[in-house]
Amino acid sequence: TCARDVAAALYGRELGEQQDCDELMHRLSLLLQEGLSEVPGRPFQALQQGFRRLFVGATCEARLKAAPGTNGGEEGFSPIHPESEDAGRKQFLSIPVQQGNRTVTQALEDFTSWSSTGGTDIKWTQECFRTVPPFLCFASRQVSAFEWEEALNLTRFIAPSSPSMQRRRFERSRMLHIQTDLRDWLQRLGVAYDFLAKANDNCNGSLAARAKAHSDLIAQGEEDLKPIVEKVAELERSVGDGFDEQSLEEFVRGVVDAATLRRVLHGDLGVDSVKKLADLLFDGGVSTETLHRLVKEGALTQAVADGIASKLKARWDEQHAHMYDLHAIIVYQGLGQVGHYIAFIRQADGRYLCFDDEQVSEHADAAAVRADVAERGSEAYPASVRMVVYCRRGCCEPLELGACQAPAASNGATTNGLKHPSSAEGPAADEANGGEQRE
């Protein structure tokens, strides 16, 4: 069986030379989970299991009935988690890149952040990762200019966080929603004011009072927006990289004495947090020249510098425990149904092979791929990234994060068009639901 035979089974008479990559992936998943499951003898069971293992992820949904108080404490912040493993298990094949996302990391932020439902009972929901597949796909269905990262750090989206950090993340999401709503409202008011001002001119000023009231409302709205923007910035600083951090004093305890802490770290370096210390002395997992200089100048002994570097290295490793590397980029050149797909696949040595129908060319690195994509596009015939695929660093097995609550029977939950694997029968379903956890 060749790829075209599979595509013919998926699309039938719709089969053309070019197919949307995200849609093709979902149709292939449905074929494997439903169509091929009916074949007597289950000859495609290994293929089904392999596809699920490599590409299918799962989340559970946390819910919040009401926004907690605004005093900054943890009281009132009580997310509701699923009562059973399968009741909260929803599968995904790809993470959507939303309009306005400028990076893949922003798409991850949107996918896992708290969202307002607009409902009367459940006010907020959040998707929490349960299973992260070794190949993680991000899909965009619009012409977009988002930037893709060569490496993706999923650690802060996966690692457990304290109630305090969870609360701060929720508050940031809530304030960002308010900020967005106010800005949308002001934008619409501005458009309405332009029409009202034009009508006032045509009425010889008879609508001047209404136009003035409308202008005052816009001005008041802009004033109301300012403290919201300030609060968002404050919460961004508070959340930082999304990791719980010790105080600087706790972090260097046993390595730096109180006098050196005050004189060198607080005084000479102006450092008051672990993050600032790391940014200044430890870049990309390697000690910076600043740390070596402090030893040369006698501000720190070599033993103290080594102790600081060791702690910063452990912190770096912990915060980069779950890394994904760029594997493939799929680009659509054109508009609507008139266009052409091109794929760039990363090789083990860092080079990229470009597959453009029968033509295969080579690019030295990611910068060359970016240049190629930019060169292909034009205003009339744009080239935009439609899917980015990342591969888990050092492992081709799913990252299993465990259940939110105790396991129970499946309810067949779906998301992104996928059925829960327990809807399949036999060993494939047994492996999906009760298989050994890999990490």
Tab-separated table of C-alpha atoms in Angstrom:
chain	number	residue	atom	x	y	z
A	1	THR	CA	0.000	0.000	0.000
A	2	CYS	CA	1.423	3.372	-1.023
A	3	ALA	CA	0.649	6.844	0.343
A	4	ARG	CA	-1.638	7.614	-2.600
A	5	ASP	CA	-3.728	4.511	-1.877
A	6	VAL	CA	-4.180	5.633	1.717
A	7	ALA	CA	-5.071	9.155	0.574
A	8	ALA	CA	-7.616	7.731	-1.858
A	9	ALA	CA	-9.251	5.842	1.024
A	10	LEU	CA	-9.330	9.022	3.077
A	11	TYR	CA	-10.618	11.409	0.423
A	12	GLY	CA	-12.282	9.328	-2.262
A	13	ARG	CA	-13.383	11.598	-5.101
A	14	GLU	CA	-12.051	14.628	-3.217
A	15	LEU	CA	-8.485	13.446	-3.755
A	16	GLY	CA	-6.319	16.121	-5.341
A	17	GLU	CA	-2.650	16.858	-5.644
A	18	GLN	CA	-2.653	19.075	-2.513
A	19	GLN	CA	-4.457	18.418	0.796
A	20	ASP	CA	-4.553	20.442	4.007
A	21	CYS	CA	-1.952	18.813	6.282
A	22	ASP	CA	-3.934	19.168	9.539
A	23	GLU	CA	-7.128	17.852	7.929
A	24	LEU	CA	-5.206	14.947	6.390
A	25	MET	CA	-3.793	14.016	9.788
A	26	HIS	CA	-7.244	14.004	11.397
A	27	ARG	CA	-8.749	11.934	8.597
A	28	LEU	CA	-5.889	9.451	8.876
A	29	SER	CA	-6.492	9.192	12.632
A	30	LEU	CA	-10.191	8.515	12.137
A	31	LEU	CA	-9.391	5.890	9.504
A	32	LEU	CA	-7.027	4.129	11.892
A	33	GLN	CA	-9.310	4.320	14.936
A	34	GLU	CA	-12.604	3.565	13.220
A	35	GLY	CA	-12.283	2.298	9.658
A	36	LEU	CA	-9.397	-0.125	10.069
A	37	SER	CA	-10.638	-1.350	13.459
A	38	GLU	CA	-13.484	-3.115	11.641
A	39	VAL	CA	-11.156	-5.204	9.468
A	40	PRO	CA	-11.418	-8.903	10.532
A	41	GLY	CA	-8.332	-10.171	12.291
A	42	ARG	CA	-7.143	-6.628	13.109
A	43	PRO	CA	-4.161	-6.752	10.698
A	44	PHE	CA	-3.494	-3.021	11.225
A	45	GLN	CA	-3.321	-3.147	15.022
A	46	ALA	CA	0.423	-2.415	15.145
A	47	LEU	CA	-0.080	0.565	12.826
A	48	GLN	CA	-2.886	1.890	15.025
A	49	GLN	CA	-0.796	1.545	18.169
A	50	GLY	CA	2.234	3.135	16.522
A	51	PHE	CA	0.276	6.149	15.279
A	52	ARG	CA	-1.316	6.666	18.689
A	53	ARG	CA	2.015	6.347	20.480
A	54	LEU	CA	3.797	8.828	18.218
A	55	PHE	CA	1.188	11.507	17.558
A	56	VAL	CA	-1.777	11.413	19.960
A	57	GLY	CA	-1.683	13.522	23.123
A	58	ALA	CA	-4.205	13.937	25.927
A	59	THR	CA	-5.346	16.657	28.314
A	60	CYS	CA	-7.719	16.944	31.225
A	61	GLU	CA	-9.890	19.987	31.895
A	62	ALA	CA	-9.736	21.882	35.176
A	63	ARG	CA	-12.795	24.023	35.933
A	64	LEU	CA	-13.504	27.013	38.119
A	65	LYS	CA	-17.027	27.990	39.118
A	66	ALA	CA	-16.217	31.596	40.016
A	67	ALA	CA	-13.244	33.930	40.001
A	68	PRO	CA	-11.610	34.039	43.450
A	69	GLY	CA	-11.245	37.224	45.449
A	70	THR	CA	-8.789	39.849	44.284
A	71	ASN	CA	-6.728	40.128	47.470
A	72	GLY	CA	-3.906	38.058	45.962
A	73	GLY	CA	-4.215	35.114	48.349
A	74	GLU	CA	-4.948	31.512	47.508
A	75	GLU	CA	-8.325	31.415	49.247
A	76	GLY	CA	-11.278	31.028	46.905
A	77	PHE	CA	-9.088	29.519	44.176
A	78	SER	CA	-10.310	25.921	44.049
A	79	PRO	CA	-10.165	24.377	40.552
A	80	ILE	CA	-12.372	21.326	40.017
A	81	HIS	CA	-10.514	18.387	38.494
A	82	PRO	CA	-12.132	15.342	36.844
A	83	GLU	CA	-13.393	12.731	39.293
A	84	SER	CA	-11.936	9.907	37.211
A	85	GLU	CA	-9.093	9.397	34.783
A	86	ASP	CA	-11.168	8.788	31.671
A	87	ALA	CA	-13.895	11.317	32.478
A	88	GLY	CA	-11.350	14.068	32.091
A	89	ARG	CA	-9.269	12.571	29.301
A	90	LYS	CA	-9.472	14.420	25.990
A	91	GLN	CA	-7.227	13.693	23.071
A	92	PHE	CA	-5.536	16.018	20.602
A	93	LEU	CA	-3.544	15.557	17.421
A	94	SER	CA	-2.376	19.132	17.023
A	95	ILE	CA	-2.237	22.319	19.061
A	96	PRO	CA	-3.879	25.236	17.246
A	97	VAL	CA	-1.923	28.362	16.434
A	98	GLN	CA	-4.490	31.083	17.067
A	99	GLN	CA	-4.770	34.375	15.278
A	100	GLY	CA	-2.472	36.773	17.084
A	101	ASN	CA	0.016	34.123	18.225
A	102	ARG	CA	3.453	35.353	17.212
A	103	THR	CA	5.409	32.278	18.358
A	104	VAL	CA	4.821	28.590	18.968
A	105	THR	CA	5.361	29.228	22.689
A	106	GLN	CA	2.460	31.712	22.632
A	107	ALA	CA	0.283	29.013	21.053
A	108	LEU	CA	1.246	26.732	23.946
A	109	GLU	CA	0.383	29.507	26.412
A	110	ASP	CA	-3.068	29.938	24.859
A	111	PHE	CA	-3.685	26.189	24.759
A	112	THR	CA	-2.917	25.722	28.474
A	113	SER	CA	-4.094	29.036	29.956
A	114	TRP	CA	-7.386	29.665	31.744
A	115	SER	CA	-10.229	30.648	29.398
A	116	SER	CA	-13.502	32.332	30.208
A	117	THR	CA	-16.513	30.206	29.237
A	118	GLY	CA	-19.131	32.950	29.480
A	119	GLY	CA	-21.316	30.438	31.334
A	120	THR	CA	-23.283	30.851	34.528
A	121	ASP	CA	-22.068	27.727	36.360
A	122	ILE	CA	-18.530	26.984	35.171
A	123	LYS	CA	-16.834	30.335	34.626
A	124	TRP	CA	-13.291	29.290	33.666
A	125	THR	CA	-11.602	26.211	32.208
A	126	GLN	CA	-7.999	25.162	31.671
A	127	GLU	CA	-6.484	22.334	29.638
A	128	CYS	CA	-3.766	20.432	31.533
A	129	PHE	CA	-1.446	18.020	29.767
A	130	ARG	CA	-1.860	14.338	30.626
A	131	THR	CA	0.069	12.751	27.751
A	132	VAL	CA	2.488	14.590	25.490
A	133	PRO	CA	3.365	12.603	22.333
A	134	PRO	CA	6.962	12.367	21.111
A	135	PHE	CA	5.942	14.221	17.939
A	136	LEU	CA	4.093	17.417	18.867
A	137	CYS	CA	2.267	19.199	16.046
A	138	PHE	CA	1.161	22.839	15.875
A	139	ALA	CA	-1.311	23.745	13.122
A	140	SER	CA	-2.414	27.060	11.634
A	141	ARG	CA	-5.257	27.347	9.133
A	142	GLN	CA	-4.838	31.002	8.238
A	143	VAL	CA	-2.208	33.053	6.472
A	144	SER	CA	0.067	33.961	9.357
A	145	ALA	CA	3.552	35.209	10.039
A	146	PHE	CA	4.212	33.536	13.373
A	147	GLU	CA	7.785	32.643	14.254
A	148	TRP	CA	8.758	29.064	14.973
A	149	GLU	CA	11.401	28.219	17.536
A	150	GLU	CA	14.186	25.733	16.817
A	151	ALA	CA	13.737	24.265	20.307
A	152	LEU	CA	10.688	24.241	22.553
A	153	ASN	CA	10.832	24.009	26.348
A	154	LEU	CA	7.683	22.289	27.624
A	155	THR	CA	8.858	21.966	31.227
A	156	ARG	CA	6.842	24.846	32.686
A	157	PHE	CA	3.710	23.602	30.927
A	158	ILE	CA	4.183	20.138	32.418
A	159	ALA	CA	5.931	20.386	35.789
A	160	PRO	CA	3.686	20.653	38.883
A	161	SER	CA	3.501	24.144	40.359
A	162	SER	CA	2.574	25.500	43.767
A	163	PRO	CA	-0.957	26.761	44.571
A	164	SER	CA	0.503	30.263	44.676
A	165	MET	CA	1.922	29.981	41.142
A	166	GLN	CA	-1.333	28.442	39.870
A	167	ARG	CA	-3.249	31.366	41.330
A	168	ARG	CA	-0.906	33.916	39.741
A	169	ARG	CA	-1.224	32.219	36.368
A	170	PHE	CA	-4.999	32.323	36.680
A	171	GLU	CA	-4.942	36.011	37.644
A	172	ARG	CA	-2.741	36.765	34.644
A	173	SER	CA	-5.174	34.962	32.326
A	174	ARG	CA	-8.141	36.772	33.880
A	175	MET	CA	-6.556	40.207	33.560
A	176	LEU	CA	-5.452	39.478	29.991
A	177	HIS	CA	-9.081	38.630	29.144
A	178	ILE	CA	-10.234	41.918	30.681
A	179	GLN	CA	-7.522	43.836	28.834
A	180	THR	CA	-8.472	42.245	25.517
A	181	ASP	CA	-12.196	42.868	26.047
A	182	LEU	CA	-11.638	46.522	26.950
A	183	ARG	CA	-9.377	47.086	23.956
A	184	ASP	CA	-11.918	45.452	21.616
A	185	TRP	CA	-14.668	47.608	23.134
A	186	LEU	CA	-12.601	50.792	22.688
A	187	GLN	CA	-11.796	49.853	19.099
A	188	ARG	CA	-15.484	49.433	18.315
A	189	LEU	CA	-16.317	52.672	20.100
A	190	GLY	CA	-13.730	54.428	17.956
A	191	VAL	CA	-15.293	53.087	14.775
A	192	ALA	CA	-18.760	54.105	15.990
A	193	TYR	CA	-17.505	57.583	16.897
A	194	ASP	CA	-16.132	58.084	13.374
A	195	PHE	CA	-19.593	57.387	11.922
A	196	LEU	CA	-21.256	59.599	14.522
A	197	ALA	CA	-18.834	62.465	13.833
A	198	LYS	CA	-19.489	62.147	10.101
A	199	ALA	CA	-23.258	62.188	10.698
A	200	ASN	CA	-22.863	65.235	12.943
A	201	ASP	CA	-21.070	67.118	10.166
A	202	ASN	CA	-23.848	66.266	7.736
A	203	CYS	CA	-26.463	67.443	10.274
A	204	ASN	CA	-24.797	70.829	10.734
A	205	GLY	CA	-23.730	69.987	14.294
A	206	SER	CA	-27.114	68.881	15.632
A	207	LEU	CA	-25.501	65.692	17.011
A	208	ALA	CA	-22.633	67.509	18.700
A	209	ALA	CA	-23.828	66.647	22.208
A	210	ARG	CA	-24.033	62.951	21.396
A	211	ALA	CA	-20.611	63.042	19.736
A	212	LYS	CA	-19.162	64.763	22.818
A	213	ALA	CA	-20.687	62.158	25.144
A	214	HIS	CA	-19.307	59.386	22.934
A	215	SER	CA	-15.848	61.004	22.957
A	216	ASP	CA	-15.963	61.318	26.756
A	217	LEU	CA	-16.903	57.627	27.031
A	218	ILE	CA	-13.862	56.671	24.957
A	219	ALA	CA	-11.622	58.856	27.100
A	220	GLN	CA	-12.995	57.275	30.279
A	221	GLY	CA	-12.512	53.809	28.830
A	222	GLU	CA	-8.883	54.583	28.034
A	223	GLU	CA	-8.374	55.696	31.638
A	224	ASP	CA	-10.018	52.503	32.896
A	225	LEU	CA	-7.651	50.473	30.725
A	226	LYS	CA	-4.443	51.937	32.202
A	227	PRO	CA	-4.557	50.178	35.606
A	228	ILE	CA	-5.477	46.926	33.855
A	229	VAL	CA	-2.379	47.187	31.638
A	230	GLU	CA	-0.252	47.928	34.702
A	231	LYS	CA	-1.714	44.931	36.544
A	232	VAL	CA	-0.991	42.632	33.586
A	233	ALA	CA	2.632	43.826	33.522
A	234	GLU	CA	2.903	43.255	37.282
A	235	LEU	CA	1.546	39.719	36.955
A	236	GLU	CA	3.875	38.985	34.033
A	237	ARG	CA	6.803	39.918	36.257
A	238	SER	CA	5.402	37.848	39.127
A	239	VAL	CA	4.861	34.739	36.988
A	240	GLY	CA	8.210	35.196	35.237
A	241	ASP	CA	9.261	32.004	33.479
A	242	GLY	CA	6.436	30.132	35.175
A	243	PHE	CA	8.602	28.275	37.683
A	244	ASP	CA	8.408	28.393	41.461
A	245	GLU	CA	11.632	29.902	42.773
A	246	GLN	CA	13.274	30.008	46.177
A	247	SER	CA	14.325	33.324	47.630
A	248	LEU	CA	17.912	34.275	46.776
A	249	GLU	CA	18.940	33.740	50.396
A	250	GLU	CA	17.509	30.211	50.449
A	251	PHE	CA	19.039	29.352	47.086
A	252	VAL	CA	22.645	30.230	48.020
A	253	ARG	CA	22.428	29.017	51.624
A	254	GLY	CA	25.375	26.777	52.463
A	255	VAL	CA	27.407	28.197	49.566
A	256	VAL	CA	27.511	31.976	50.101
A	257	ASP	CA	27.833	33.509	53.569
A	258	ALA	CA	25.689	36.456	54.664
A	259	ALA	CA	28.486	39.018	54.236
A	260	THR	CA	29.283	37.929	50.662
A	261	LEU	CA	25.565	37.865	49.857
A	262	ARG	CA	25.176	41.489	50.946
A	263	ARG	CA	28.473	42.781	49.553
A	264	VAL	CA	28.750	40.943	46.223
A	265	LEU	CA	25.359	39.610	45.141
A	266	HIS	CA	23.154	42.404	46.501
A	267	GLY	CA	25.782	45.159	46.324
A	268	ASP	CA	28.168	44.690	43.378
A	269	LEU	CA	25.763	42.746	41.140
A	270	GLY	CA	22.467	44.308	42.264
A	271	VAL	CA	20.822	40.883	42.335
A	272	ASP	CA	17.680	40.313	44.412
A	273	SER	CA	16.262	37.090	42.902
A	274	VAL	CA	17.444	33.699	41.707
A	275	LYS	CA	16.341	34.481	38.154
A	276	LYS	CA	18.441	37.643	38.037
A	277	LEU	CA	21.402	35.731	39.430
A	278	ALA	CA	20.983	33.058	36.759
A	279	ASP	CA	20.551	35.595	33.957
A	280	LEU	CA	23.752	37.337	35.013
A	281	LEU	CA	26.022	34.403	35.864
A	282	PHE	CA	24.681	31.405	33.938
A	283	ASP	CA	23.693	31.711	30.292
A	284	GLY	CA	22.423	28.726	28.333
A	285	GLY	CA	23.622	26.217	30.917
A	286	VAL	CA	27.184	27.637	31.009
A	287	SER	CA	28.842	29.986	33.493
A	288	THR	CA	29.307	33.480	32.114
A	289	GLU	CA	32.461	35.600	32.060
A	290	THR	CA	31.011	37.664	34.913
A	291	LEU	CA	31.390	34.744	37.332
A	292	HIS	CA	34.996	34.169	36.236
A	293	ARG	CA	35.721	37.883	36.598
A	294	LEU	CA	34.441	37.913	40.188
A	295	VAL	CA	36.935	35.163	41.020
A	296	LYS	CA	39.826	36.967	39.299
A	297	GLU	CA	39.019	40.184	41.175
A	298	GLY	CA	38.897	38.347	44.498
A	299	ALA	CA	35.226	39.118	45.139
A	300	LEU	CA	34.483	35.381	45.243
A	301	THR	CA	36.660	32.395	46.013
A	302	GLN	CA	36.863	29.638	43.438
A	303	ALA	CA	35.026	27.306	45.823
A	304	VAL	CA	32.126	29.753	46.231
A	305	ALA	CA	31.974	30.355	42.477
A	306	ASP	CA	31.929	26.602	41.831
A	307	GLY	CA	29.152	26.177	44.412
A	308	ILE	CA	27.037	28.901	42.779
A	309	ALA	CA	27.649	27.413	39.330
A	310	SER	CA	26.658	23.947	40.574
A	311	LYS	CA	23.373	25.229	41.985
A	312	LEU	CA	22.614	27.218	38.838
A	313	LYS	CA	23.403	24.173	36.679
A	314	ALA	CA	20.980	22.023	38.713
A	315	ARG	CA	18.322	24.740	38.367
A	316	TRP	CA	18.924	24.923	34.598
A	317	ASP	CA	18.634	21.152	34.179
A	318	GLU	CA	15.410	21.044	36.217
A	319	GLN	CA	13.842	23.863	34.210
A	320	HIS	CA	14.844	22.269	30.883
A	321	ALA	CA	13.852	18.683	31.669
A	322	HIS	CA	11.354	18.376	28.815
A	323	MET	CA	12.776	19.766	25.577
A	324	TYR	CA	11.422	19.325	22.055
A	325	ASP	CA	13.447	20.045	18.916
A	326	LEU	CA	12.154	21.222	15.557
A	327	HIS	CA	11.541	18.270	13.248
A	328	ALA	CA	9.471	19.526	10.296
A	329	ILE	CA	7.837	22.622	8.822
A	330	ILE	CA	5.009	22.525	6.313
A	331	VAL	CA	4.474	25.689	4.287
A	332	TYR	CA	1.465	26.631	2.147
A	333	GLN	CA	2.155	28.925	-0.767
A	334	GLY	CA	-1.013	30.526	-2.095
A	335	LEU	CA	-4.508	31.614	-1.040
A	336	GLY	CA	-7.658	29.605	-0.387
A	337	GLN	CA	-7.928	26.465	-2.495
A	338	VAL	CA	-5.320	27.671	-4.964
A	339	GLY	CA	-1.910	26.882	-3.552
A	340	HIS	CA	0.963	24.524	-3.078
A	341	TYR	CA	2.432	22.679	-0.061
A	342	ILE	CA	6.153	22.393	0.649
A	343	ALA	CA	7.775	20.407	3.475
A	344	PHE	CA	11.109	21.018	5.212
A	345	ILE	CA	12.404	18.026	7.226
A	346	ARG	CA	15.292	18.365	9.675
A	347	GLN	CA	18.049	15.771	9.415
A	348	ALA	CA	20.183	14.366	12.241
A	349	ASP	CA	23.125	16.623	11.355
A	350	GLY	CA	20.998	19.799	11.483
A	351	ARG	CA	20.532	20.188	7.737
A	352	TYR	CA	17.033	20.465	6.234
A	353	LEU	CA	15.712	18.712	3.154
A	354	CYS	CA	13.048	20.632	1.220
A	355	PHE	CA	10.421	18.492	-0.525
A	356	ASP	CA	8.694	20.442	-3.305
A	357	ASP	CA	6.787	17.827	-5.321
A	358	GLU	CA	9.458	15.801	-7.139
A	359	GLN	CA	12.201	18.322	-6.383
A	360	VAL	CA	14.341	17.800	-3.269
A	361	SER	CA	16.837	20.441	-2.194
A	362	GLU	CA	19.063	20.906	0.845
A	363	HIS	CA	19.340	23.798	3.313
A	364	ALA	CA	22.243	24.190	5.711
A	365	ASP	CA	20.255	25.305	8.765
A	366	ALA	CA	17.037	26.869	10.082
A	367	ALA	CA	18.129	30.352	8.984
A	368	ALA	CA	18.323	29.116	5.393
A	369	VAL	CA	14.817	27.650	5.713
A	370	ARG	CA	13.453	30.988	6.997
A	371	ALA	CA	15.087	32.765	4.065
A	372	ASP	CA	13.611	30.276	1.590
A	373	VAL	CA	10.085	30.662	3.007
A	374	ALA	CA	10.369	34.464	2.924
A	375	GLU	CA	11.636	34.385	-0.664
A	376	ARG	CA	8.793	32.157	-1.841
A	377	GLY	CA	6.053	34.473	-0.584
A	378	SER	CA	4.571	37.570	-2.189
A	379	GLU	CA	1.583	39.816	-1.466
A	380	ALA	CA	-0.492	38.117	-4.152
A	381	TYR	CA	0.796	34.614	-3.434
A	382	PRO	CA	1.881	34.484	0.237
A	383	ALA	CA	3.842	31.654	1.801
A	384	SER	CA	2.840	30.860	5.361
A	385	VAL	CA	3.685	28.119	7.824
A	386	ARG	CA	0.699	25.799	8.294
A	387	MET	CA	2.211	23.137	10.532
A	388	VAL	CA	5.292	22.882	12.733
A	389	VAL	CA	6.302	19.503	14.150
A	390	TYR	CA	8.605	19.056	17.140
A	391	CYS	CA	10.286	15.851	18.328
A	392	ARG	CA	10.944	15.024	21.962
A	393	ARG	CA	14.655	15.334	22.691
A	394	GLY	CA	16.388	12.078	23.532
A	395	CYS	CA	13.276	9.884	23.516
A	396	CYS	CA	10.617	8.673	21.080
A	397	GLU	CA	8.124	7.583	23.733
A	398	PRO	CA	5.116	9.593	24.986
A	399	LEU	CA	5.562	11.636	28.130
A	400	GLU	CA	2.979	10.204	30.527
A	401	LEU	CA	2.069	12.618	33.325
A	402	GLY	CA	-0.368	10.422	35.235
A	403	ALA	CA	-4.007	10.871	36.157
A	404	CYS	CA	-5.593	13.940	37.731
A	405	GLN	CA	-7.616	11.649	39.992
A	406	ALA	CA	-8.097	7.935	40.515
A	407	PRO	CA	-8.780	5.935	37.324
A	408	ALA	CA	-12.308	4.905	36.376
A	409	ALA	CA	-14.262	3.687	33.363
A	410	SER	CA	-14.138	5.628	30.088
A	411	ASN	CA	-16.878	7.958	28.927
A	412	GLY	CA	-15.456	8.171	25.395
A	413	ALA	CA	-14.509	11.856	25.653
A	414	THR	CA	-13.352	13.518	22.474
A	415	THR	CA	-11.529	16.641	21.497
A	416	ASN	CA	-10.178	17.898	18.204
A	417	GLY	CA	-12.217	15.236	16.422
A	418	LEU	CA	-10.556	12.274	18.151
A	419	LYS	CA	-12.182	9.398	19.997
A	420	HIS	CA	-10.883	8.137	23.306
A	421	PRO	CA	-8.634	5.126	22.658
A	422	SER	CA	-10.813	2.973	24.928
A	423	SER	CA	-13.443	3.060	22.178
A	424	ALA	CA	-11.203	0.547	20.394
A	425	GLU	CA	-11.370	-3.048	21.454
A	426	GLY	CA	-8.730	-5.603	22.247
A	427	PRO	CA	-5.028	-5.207	23.068
A	428	ALA	CA	-4.738	-1.760	21.485
A	429	ALA	CA	-7.279	-0.362	23.909
A	430	ASP	CA	-5.687	-2.231	26.805
A	431	GLU	CA	-2.323	-0.662	26.036
A	432	ALA	CA	-3.818	2.831	25.701
A	433	ASN	CA	-5.737	2.693	28.976
A	434	GLY	CA	-3.804	0.423	31.264
A	435	GLY	CA	-0.344	0.228	29.789
A	436	GLU	CA	2.808	0.770	31.751
A	437	GLN	CA	3.625	4.430	32.357
A	438	ARG	CA	6.862	5.301	30.663
A	439	GLU	CA	8.039	8.105	32.882
